Coordinates of C-alpha atoms and ligand atoms in Angstrom, one line a residue:
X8 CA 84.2 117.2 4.2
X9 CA 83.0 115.8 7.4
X10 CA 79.8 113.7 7.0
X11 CA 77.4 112.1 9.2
X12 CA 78.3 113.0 12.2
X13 CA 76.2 115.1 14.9
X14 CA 77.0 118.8 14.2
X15 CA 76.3 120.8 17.7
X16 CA 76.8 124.6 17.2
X17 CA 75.4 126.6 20.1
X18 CA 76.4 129.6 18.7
X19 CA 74.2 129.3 15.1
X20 CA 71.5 127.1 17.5
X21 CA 72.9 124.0 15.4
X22 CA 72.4 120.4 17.1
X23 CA 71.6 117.2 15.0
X24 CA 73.0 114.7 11.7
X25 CA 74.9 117.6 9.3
X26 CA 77.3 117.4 6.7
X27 CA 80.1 120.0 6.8
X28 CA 82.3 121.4 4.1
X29 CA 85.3 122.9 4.4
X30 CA 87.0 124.5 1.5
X31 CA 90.4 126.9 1.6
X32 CA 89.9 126.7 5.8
X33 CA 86.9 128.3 6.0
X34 CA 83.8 126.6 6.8
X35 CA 81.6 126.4 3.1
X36 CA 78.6 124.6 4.0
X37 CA 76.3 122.7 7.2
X38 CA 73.4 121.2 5.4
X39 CA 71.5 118.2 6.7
X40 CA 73.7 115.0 6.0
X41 CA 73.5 113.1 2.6
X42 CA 72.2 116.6 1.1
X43 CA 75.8 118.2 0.2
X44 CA 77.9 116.2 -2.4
X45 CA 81.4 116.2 -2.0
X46 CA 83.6 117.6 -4.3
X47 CA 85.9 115.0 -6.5
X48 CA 89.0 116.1 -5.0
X49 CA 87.5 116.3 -1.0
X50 CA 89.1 114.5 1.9
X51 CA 85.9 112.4 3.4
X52 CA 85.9 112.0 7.2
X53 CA 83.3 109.9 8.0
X54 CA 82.0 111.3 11.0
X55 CA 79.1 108.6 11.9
X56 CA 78.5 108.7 16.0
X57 CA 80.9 111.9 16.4
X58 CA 80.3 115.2 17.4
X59 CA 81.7 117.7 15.4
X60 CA 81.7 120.9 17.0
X61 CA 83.3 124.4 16.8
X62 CA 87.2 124.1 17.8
X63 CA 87.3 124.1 21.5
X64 CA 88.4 127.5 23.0
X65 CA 90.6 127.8 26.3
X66 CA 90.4 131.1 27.9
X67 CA 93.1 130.5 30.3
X68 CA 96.4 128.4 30.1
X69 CA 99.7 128.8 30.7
X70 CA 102.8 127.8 27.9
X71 CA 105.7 128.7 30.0
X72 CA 107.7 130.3 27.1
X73 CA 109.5 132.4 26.8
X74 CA 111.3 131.5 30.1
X75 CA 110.6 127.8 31.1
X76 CA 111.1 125.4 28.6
X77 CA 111.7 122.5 30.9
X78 CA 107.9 123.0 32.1
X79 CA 106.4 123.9 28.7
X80 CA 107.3 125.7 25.3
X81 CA 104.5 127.5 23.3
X82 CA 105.2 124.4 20.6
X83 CA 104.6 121.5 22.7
X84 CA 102.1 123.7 24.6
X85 CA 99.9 123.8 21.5
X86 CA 100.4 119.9 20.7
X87 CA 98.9 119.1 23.9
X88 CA 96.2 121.8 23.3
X89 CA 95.1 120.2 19.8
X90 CA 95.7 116.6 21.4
X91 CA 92.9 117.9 24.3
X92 CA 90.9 119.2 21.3
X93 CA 91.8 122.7 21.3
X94 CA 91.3 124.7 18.3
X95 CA 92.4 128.0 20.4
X96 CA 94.2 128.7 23.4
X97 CA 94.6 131.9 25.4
X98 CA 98.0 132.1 27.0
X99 CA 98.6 133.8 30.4
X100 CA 101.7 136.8 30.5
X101 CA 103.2 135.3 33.2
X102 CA 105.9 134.4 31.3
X103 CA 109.7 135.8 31.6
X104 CA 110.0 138.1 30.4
X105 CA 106.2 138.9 31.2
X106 CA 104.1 139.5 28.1
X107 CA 103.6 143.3 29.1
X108 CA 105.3 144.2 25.6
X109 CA 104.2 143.8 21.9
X110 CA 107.5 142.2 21.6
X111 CA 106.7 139.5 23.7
X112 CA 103.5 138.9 22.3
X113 CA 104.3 139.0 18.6
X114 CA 107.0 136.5 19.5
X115 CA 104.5 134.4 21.0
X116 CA 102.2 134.5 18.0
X117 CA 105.8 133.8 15.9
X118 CA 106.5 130.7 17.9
X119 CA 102.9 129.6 17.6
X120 CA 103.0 129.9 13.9
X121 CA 106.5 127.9 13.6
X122 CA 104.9 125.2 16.1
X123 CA 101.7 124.5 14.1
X124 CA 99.1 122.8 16.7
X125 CA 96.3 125.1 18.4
X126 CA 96.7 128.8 17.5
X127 CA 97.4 131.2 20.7
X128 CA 95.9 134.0 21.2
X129 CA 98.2 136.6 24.1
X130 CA 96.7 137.4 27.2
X131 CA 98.0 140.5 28.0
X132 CA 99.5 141.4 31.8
X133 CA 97.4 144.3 33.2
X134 CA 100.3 145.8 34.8
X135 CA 104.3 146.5 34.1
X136 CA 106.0 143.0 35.1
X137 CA 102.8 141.9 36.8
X138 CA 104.3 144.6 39.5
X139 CA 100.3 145.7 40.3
X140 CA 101.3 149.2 39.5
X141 CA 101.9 150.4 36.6
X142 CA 99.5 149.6 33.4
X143 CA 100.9 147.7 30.5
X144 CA 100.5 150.0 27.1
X145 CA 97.2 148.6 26.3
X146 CA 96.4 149.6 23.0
X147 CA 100.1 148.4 21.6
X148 CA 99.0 145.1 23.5
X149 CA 95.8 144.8 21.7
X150 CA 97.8 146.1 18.4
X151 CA 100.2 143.0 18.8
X152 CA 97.2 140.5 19.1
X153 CA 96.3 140.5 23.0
X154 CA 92.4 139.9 22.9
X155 CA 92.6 139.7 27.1
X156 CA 94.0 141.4 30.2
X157 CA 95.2 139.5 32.9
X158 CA 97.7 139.7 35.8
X159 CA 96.5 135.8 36.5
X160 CA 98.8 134.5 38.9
X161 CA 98.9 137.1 41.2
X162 CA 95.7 139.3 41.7
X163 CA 96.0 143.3 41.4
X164 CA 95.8 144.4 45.3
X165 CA 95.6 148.0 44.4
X166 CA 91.4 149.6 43.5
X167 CA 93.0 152.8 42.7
X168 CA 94.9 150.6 39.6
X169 CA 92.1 148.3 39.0
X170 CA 90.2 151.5 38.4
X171 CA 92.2 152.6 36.2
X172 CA 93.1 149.3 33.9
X173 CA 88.8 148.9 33.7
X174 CA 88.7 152.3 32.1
X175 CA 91.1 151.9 29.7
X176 CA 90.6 148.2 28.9
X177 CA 86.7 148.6 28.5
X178 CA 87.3 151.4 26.4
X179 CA 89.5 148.8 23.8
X180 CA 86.4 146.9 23.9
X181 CA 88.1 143.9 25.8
X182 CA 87.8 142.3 29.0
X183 CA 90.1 142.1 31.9
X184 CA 90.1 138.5 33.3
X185 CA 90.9 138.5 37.5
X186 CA 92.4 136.5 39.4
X187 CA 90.6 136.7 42.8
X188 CA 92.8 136.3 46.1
X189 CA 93.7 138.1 49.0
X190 CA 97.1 137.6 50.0
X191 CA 96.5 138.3 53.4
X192 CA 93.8 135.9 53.9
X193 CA 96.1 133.3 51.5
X194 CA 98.9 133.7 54.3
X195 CA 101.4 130.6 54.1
X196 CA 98.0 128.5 53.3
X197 CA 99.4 125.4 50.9
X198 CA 95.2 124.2 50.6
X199 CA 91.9 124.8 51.5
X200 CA 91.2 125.4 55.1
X201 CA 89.4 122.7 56.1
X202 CA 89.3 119.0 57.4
X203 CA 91.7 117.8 54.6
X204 CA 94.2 120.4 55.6
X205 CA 93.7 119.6 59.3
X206 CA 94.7 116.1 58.9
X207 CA 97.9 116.7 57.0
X208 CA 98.6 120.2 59.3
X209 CA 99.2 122.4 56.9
X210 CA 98.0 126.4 56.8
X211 CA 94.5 126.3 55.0
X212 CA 93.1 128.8 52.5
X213 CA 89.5 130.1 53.6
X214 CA 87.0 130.4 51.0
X215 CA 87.0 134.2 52.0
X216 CA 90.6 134.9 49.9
X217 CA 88.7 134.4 46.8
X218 CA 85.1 135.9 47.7
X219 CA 86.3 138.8 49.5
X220 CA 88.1 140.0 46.3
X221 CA 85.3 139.0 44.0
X222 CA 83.4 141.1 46.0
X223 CA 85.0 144.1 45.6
X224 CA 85.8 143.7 42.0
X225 CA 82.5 143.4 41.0
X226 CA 81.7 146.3 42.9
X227 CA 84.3 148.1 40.8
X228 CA 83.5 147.0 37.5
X229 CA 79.7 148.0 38.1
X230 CA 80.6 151.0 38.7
X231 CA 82.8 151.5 36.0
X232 CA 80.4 149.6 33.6
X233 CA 83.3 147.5 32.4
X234 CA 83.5 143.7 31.4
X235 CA 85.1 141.7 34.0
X236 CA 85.7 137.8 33.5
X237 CA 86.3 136.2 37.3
X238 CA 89.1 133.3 36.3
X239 CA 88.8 130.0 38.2
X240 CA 86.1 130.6 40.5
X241 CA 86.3 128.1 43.2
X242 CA 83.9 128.8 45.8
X243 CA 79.9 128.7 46.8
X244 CA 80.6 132.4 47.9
X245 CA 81.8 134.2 45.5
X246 CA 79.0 132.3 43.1
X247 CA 76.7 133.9 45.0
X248 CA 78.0 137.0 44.4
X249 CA 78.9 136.4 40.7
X250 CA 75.3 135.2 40.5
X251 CA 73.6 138.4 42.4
X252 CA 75.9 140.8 39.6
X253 CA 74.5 138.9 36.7
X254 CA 70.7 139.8 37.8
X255 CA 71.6 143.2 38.1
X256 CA 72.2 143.0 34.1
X257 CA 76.2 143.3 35.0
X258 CA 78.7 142.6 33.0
X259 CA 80.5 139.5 34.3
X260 CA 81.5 136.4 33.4
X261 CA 83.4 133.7 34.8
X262 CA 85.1 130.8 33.8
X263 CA 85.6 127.5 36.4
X264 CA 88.9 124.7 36.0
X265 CA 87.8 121.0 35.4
X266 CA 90.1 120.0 38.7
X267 CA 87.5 123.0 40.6
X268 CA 84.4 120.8 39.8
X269 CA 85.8 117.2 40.1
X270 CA 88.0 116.8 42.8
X271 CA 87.4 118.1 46.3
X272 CA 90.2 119.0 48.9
X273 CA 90.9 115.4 50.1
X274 CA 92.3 115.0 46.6
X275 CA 95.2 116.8 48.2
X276 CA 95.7 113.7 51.0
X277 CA 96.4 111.3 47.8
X278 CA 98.1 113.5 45.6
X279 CA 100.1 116.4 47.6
X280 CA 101.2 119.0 45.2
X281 CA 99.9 117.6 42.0
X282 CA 96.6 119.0 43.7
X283 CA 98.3 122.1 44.7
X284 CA 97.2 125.4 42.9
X285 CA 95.5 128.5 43.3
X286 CA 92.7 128.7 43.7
X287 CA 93.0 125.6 46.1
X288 CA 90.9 122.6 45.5
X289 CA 88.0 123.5 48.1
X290 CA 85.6 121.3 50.1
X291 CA 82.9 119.1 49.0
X292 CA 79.9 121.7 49.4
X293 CA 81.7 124.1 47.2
X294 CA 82.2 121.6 44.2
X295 CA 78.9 121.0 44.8
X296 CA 78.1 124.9 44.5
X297 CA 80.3 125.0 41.3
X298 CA 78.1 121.9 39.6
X299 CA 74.9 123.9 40.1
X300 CA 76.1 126.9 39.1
X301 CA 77.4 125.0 35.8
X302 CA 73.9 124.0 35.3
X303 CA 72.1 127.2 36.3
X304 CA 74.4 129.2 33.7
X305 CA 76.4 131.3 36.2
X306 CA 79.4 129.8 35.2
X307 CA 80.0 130.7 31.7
X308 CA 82.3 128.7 30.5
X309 CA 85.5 126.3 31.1
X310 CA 89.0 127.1 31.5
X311 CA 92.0 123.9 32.0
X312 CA 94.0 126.8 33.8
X313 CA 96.9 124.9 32.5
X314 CA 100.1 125.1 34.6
X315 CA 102.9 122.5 33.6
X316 CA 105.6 122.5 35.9
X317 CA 108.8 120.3 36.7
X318 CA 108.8 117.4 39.7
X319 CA 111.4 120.1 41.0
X320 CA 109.1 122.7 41.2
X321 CA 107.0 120.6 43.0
X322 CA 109.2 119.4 45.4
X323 CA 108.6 115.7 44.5
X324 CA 112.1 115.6 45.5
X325 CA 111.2 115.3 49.0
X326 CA 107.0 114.8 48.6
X327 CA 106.7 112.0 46.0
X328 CA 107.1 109.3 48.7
X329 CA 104.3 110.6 50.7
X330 CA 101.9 111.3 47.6
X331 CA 101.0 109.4 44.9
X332 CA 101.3 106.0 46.5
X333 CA 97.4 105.0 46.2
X334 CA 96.5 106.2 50.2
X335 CA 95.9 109.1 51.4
X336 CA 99.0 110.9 53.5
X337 CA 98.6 111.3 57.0
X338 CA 100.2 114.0 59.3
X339 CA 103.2 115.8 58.0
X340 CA 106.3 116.4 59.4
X341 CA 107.5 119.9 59.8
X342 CA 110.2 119.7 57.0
X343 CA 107.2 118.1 54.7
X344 CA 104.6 120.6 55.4
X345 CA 107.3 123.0 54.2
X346 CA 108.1 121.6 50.7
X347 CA 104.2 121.2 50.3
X348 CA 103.8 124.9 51.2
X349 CA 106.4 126.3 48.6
X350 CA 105.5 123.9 45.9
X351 CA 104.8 125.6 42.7
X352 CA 101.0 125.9 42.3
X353 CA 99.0 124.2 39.5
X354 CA 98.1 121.1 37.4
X355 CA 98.2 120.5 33.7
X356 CA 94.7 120.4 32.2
X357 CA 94.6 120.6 28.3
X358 CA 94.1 116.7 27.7
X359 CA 91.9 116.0 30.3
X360 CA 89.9 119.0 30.4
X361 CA 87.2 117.6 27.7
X362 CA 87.6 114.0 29.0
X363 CA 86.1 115.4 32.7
X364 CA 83.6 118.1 31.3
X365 CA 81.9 114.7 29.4
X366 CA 81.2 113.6 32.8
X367 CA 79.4 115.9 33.6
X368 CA 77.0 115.4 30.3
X369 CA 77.5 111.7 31.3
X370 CA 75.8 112.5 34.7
X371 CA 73.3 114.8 33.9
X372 CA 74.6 118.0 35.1
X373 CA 74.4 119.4 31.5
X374 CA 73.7 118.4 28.1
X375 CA 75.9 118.4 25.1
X376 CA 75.0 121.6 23.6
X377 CA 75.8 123.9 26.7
X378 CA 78.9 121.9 27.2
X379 CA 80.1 122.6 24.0
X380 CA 79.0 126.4 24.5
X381 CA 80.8 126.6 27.8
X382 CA 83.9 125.3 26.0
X383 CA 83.7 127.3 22.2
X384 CA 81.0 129.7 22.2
X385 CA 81.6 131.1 25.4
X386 CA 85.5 131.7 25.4
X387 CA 85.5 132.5 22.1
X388 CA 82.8 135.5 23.1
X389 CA 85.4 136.6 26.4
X390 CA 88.3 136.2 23.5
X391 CA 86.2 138.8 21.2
X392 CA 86.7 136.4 18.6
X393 CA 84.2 136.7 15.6
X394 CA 85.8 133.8 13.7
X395 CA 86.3 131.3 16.2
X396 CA 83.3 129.6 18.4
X397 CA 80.9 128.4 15.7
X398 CA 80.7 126.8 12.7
X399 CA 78.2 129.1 10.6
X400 CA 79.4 128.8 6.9
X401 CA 82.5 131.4 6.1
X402 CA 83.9 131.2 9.5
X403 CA 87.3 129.6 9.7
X404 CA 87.3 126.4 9.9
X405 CA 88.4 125.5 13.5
X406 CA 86.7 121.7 14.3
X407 CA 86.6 119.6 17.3
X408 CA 86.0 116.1 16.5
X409 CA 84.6 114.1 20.1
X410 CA 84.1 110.6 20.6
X411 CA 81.2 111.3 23.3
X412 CA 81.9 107.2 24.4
X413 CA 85.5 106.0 24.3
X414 CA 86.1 104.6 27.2
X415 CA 90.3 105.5 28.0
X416 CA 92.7 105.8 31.6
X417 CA 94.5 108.9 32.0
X418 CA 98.3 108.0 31.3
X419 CA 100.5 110.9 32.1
X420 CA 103.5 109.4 30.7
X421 CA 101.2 110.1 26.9
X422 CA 100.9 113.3 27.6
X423 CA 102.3 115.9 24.5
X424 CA 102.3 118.4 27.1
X425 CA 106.3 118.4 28.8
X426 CA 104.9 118.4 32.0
X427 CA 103.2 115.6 34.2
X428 CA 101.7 117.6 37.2
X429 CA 98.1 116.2 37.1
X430 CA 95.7 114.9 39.9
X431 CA 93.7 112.7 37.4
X432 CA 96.6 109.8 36.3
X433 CA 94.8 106.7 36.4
X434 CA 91.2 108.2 36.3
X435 CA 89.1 106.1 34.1
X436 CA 87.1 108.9 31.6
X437 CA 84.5 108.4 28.3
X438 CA 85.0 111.0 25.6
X439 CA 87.9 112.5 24.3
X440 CA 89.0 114.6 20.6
X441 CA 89.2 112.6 17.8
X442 CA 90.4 115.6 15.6
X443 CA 91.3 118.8 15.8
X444 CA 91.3 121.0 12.6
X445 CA 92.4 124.5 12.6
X446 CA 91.9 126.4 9.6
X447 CA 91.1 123.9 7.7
X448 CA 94.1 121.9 8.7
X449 CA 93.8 118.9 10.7
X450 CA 96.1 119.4 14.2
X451 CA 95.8 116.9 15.8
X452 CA 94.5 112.8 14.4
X453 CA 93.9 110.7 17.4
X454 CA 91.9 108.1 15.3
X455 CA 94.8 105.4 15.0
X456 CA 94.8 105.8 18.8
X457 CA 91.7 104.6 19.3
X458 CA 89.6 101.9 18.4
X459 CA 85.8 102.1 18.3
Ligands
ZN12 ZN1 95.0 132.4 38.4

């Protein structure tokens, strides 16, 4: 039983001093606190200036397994996960083999169940080896426990097969989650195109690889009438556009990364490739763009994007001299803009993701209760998941304890997660989980970590 702390469930239009019960993993009871009387036998968490919310969801990661366990494995994946307060966690199919196959996915669900942590839900790929031609047998997909369709990682270039995946996928009663580039426009671009990427002279990204796509997606998907979630949306235009679908009643969400609305591109001068991913970190009027749109609710919810990788990958080999020293690089040498521009793209996210979304109840950009939606509610809607998201009595019990006010520094080298690919080491942040309970079970106990 969980007492006296501050129960905020969007979903059930919950906020304020409950106590909850949790019998057999499934949530039993929210009545006002002192009211419910614990059972004899009850584990008592005192909950008293906690929030205790529905087990955070995460639409969008990557766990690297099967096929790169020195970046990630689905079991420390899912430690990090609970350790970022993560009830639930979508995994992407860019795996290797891709997850394109109900083998693949029941063997992720296996692993997940052996590792104990977050649960995984599979994200499907849309097409055959993330090939953008051939569709993935959907139905099998969603047979073996895929909830989601994405080719994320590479966007699907072809209308004729976006068409065609829509159809089907709509049809399943799912969602197809897009990543939004051109290629064309992408080029050899390492970062945005714009001072930051000047300085060091290195190819930029223009904001038009990602709204030129989201463009003609949505135009797609209206037509179809289909459910399209727009993953990591990164810039002012394609908000606009996201923002212009959504009063014409269509059906689209979209989902923005915690590095998307904290850092701007001149993170990339301090921290080279560990603020290297795609979408690119973009300028300061787009993070600006993607704060408002937080607040305004075109942005549905939040996504880490999660994407461990080795120093190899990232070519700290030859880059960690220049990056990561405290200044910002300056001009790069040939051989140096290189290794930037085939440096694996992404950072890690699951165990900062909460810690940087507080700030932005800490500043005023939301309040609690729509940050908690954006991170349980929300996903947990895109995920079709009718027992995850809220804590209404006889849902499973999936729990998010948050310390709204610890004051802690990122430390990398802490991280569960294998990986150590993050722009935020050293970043001073208040709030982080507590606990994470899944099904009743508590995941993750940060309490002895902490001292209040
Ligand atoms: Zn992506």
């Amino acid at each position: 039983m969980l007492t006296g702390g501050r129960v905020i469930d969007p979903a059930a239009g919950v906020d304020g001093a409950y106590d909850l019960l949790v019998t057999e993993g499934e949530v039993d009871g929210v009545e006002p606190s002192g009211t419910l009387k614990p059972p004899a036998d009850a584990l008592v968490i005192d909950c008293a200036g906690l929030w205790v919310v529905p087990g955070l969801v995460d639409p969008h990661v990557h766990l690297r397994d099967p096929g790169f366990p020195e970046k990630e494995t689905i079991a420390s994946g899912l430690l990090a996960a609970a350790a970022g307060g993560f009830a639930t966690v979508a995994a992407m199919a860019n795996t290797a083999p891709v997850n394109d196959t109900p083998e693949i996915a029941r063997y992720m669900i296996e692993r997940a169940r052996e590792a104990g942590g977050a649960r995984l839900i599979p994200v499907s790929a849309v097409t055959k080896g993330l090939g953008g031609r051939e569709l993935a047998d959907f139905a099998a997909m969603a047979e073996a426990g895929a909830r989601l369709f994405s080719d994320d990682g590479i966007p699907i270039d072809s209308e004729a097969v976006l068409v065609g995946a829509l159809d089907k996928i709509s049809r399943l009663g799912f969602a197809i989650s897009l990543h939004e580039e051109d290629r064309a426009l992408t080029g050899q671009g390492a970062m945005n195109a714009g001072d930051a990427s000047k300085r060091l002279g290195v190819a930029g990204i223009p904001a038009g690889a990602e709204s030129i796509r989201v463009r003609r997606d949505l135009a797609i998907a209206i037509g179809a009438q289909a459910q399209v979630h727009v993953a990591h949306v990164s810039t002012a235009e394609a908000l606009q556009l996201v923002r212009a679908a959504k009063r014409r009643d269509a059906a689209v969400t979209c989902e923005v990364t915690p590095h998307h609305f904290t850092l701007d591109d001149s993170a990339v001068l301090e921290w080279g490739p560990n603020a290297r991913m795609a979408p690119p970190l973009r300028s300061r009027d787009d993070v600006q763009a993607l704060r408002e749109a937080i607040a305004d609710g075109t942005i549905d919810m939040i996504a880490t994007d999660h994407a461990p990788h080795d120093p190899a990958s990232k070519r700290m080999d030859r880059l960690s001299r220049l990056f990561g020293q405290g200044h910002p690089a300056a001009r790069l040498s040939f051989e140096d803009a290189d290794a930037l521009a085939h440096s694996a793209n992404g950072v890690i996210g699951l165990e900062t993701a909460l810690g940087l979304a507080l700030r932005l109840v800490h500043e005023g950009v939301i309040g609690a209760v729509r940050m908690v939606e954006m991170m349980s509610a929300a996903p947990a809607r895109l995920l079709r998941l009718e027992d995850a998201g809220t804590l209404v009595a006889g849902t499973r019990a999936d729990v998010t304890l948050i310390d709204p006010d610890c004051e802690w520094t990122v430390d990398p080298e802490r991280f569960l997660s294998k990986s150590r690919n993050t722009p935020f080491a050293g970043m001073k942040l208040r709030g982080k989980a507590l606990v994470t309970i899944v099904a009743g079970q508590i995941v993750y106990d940060g309490r002895g970590a902490v001292k209040s």
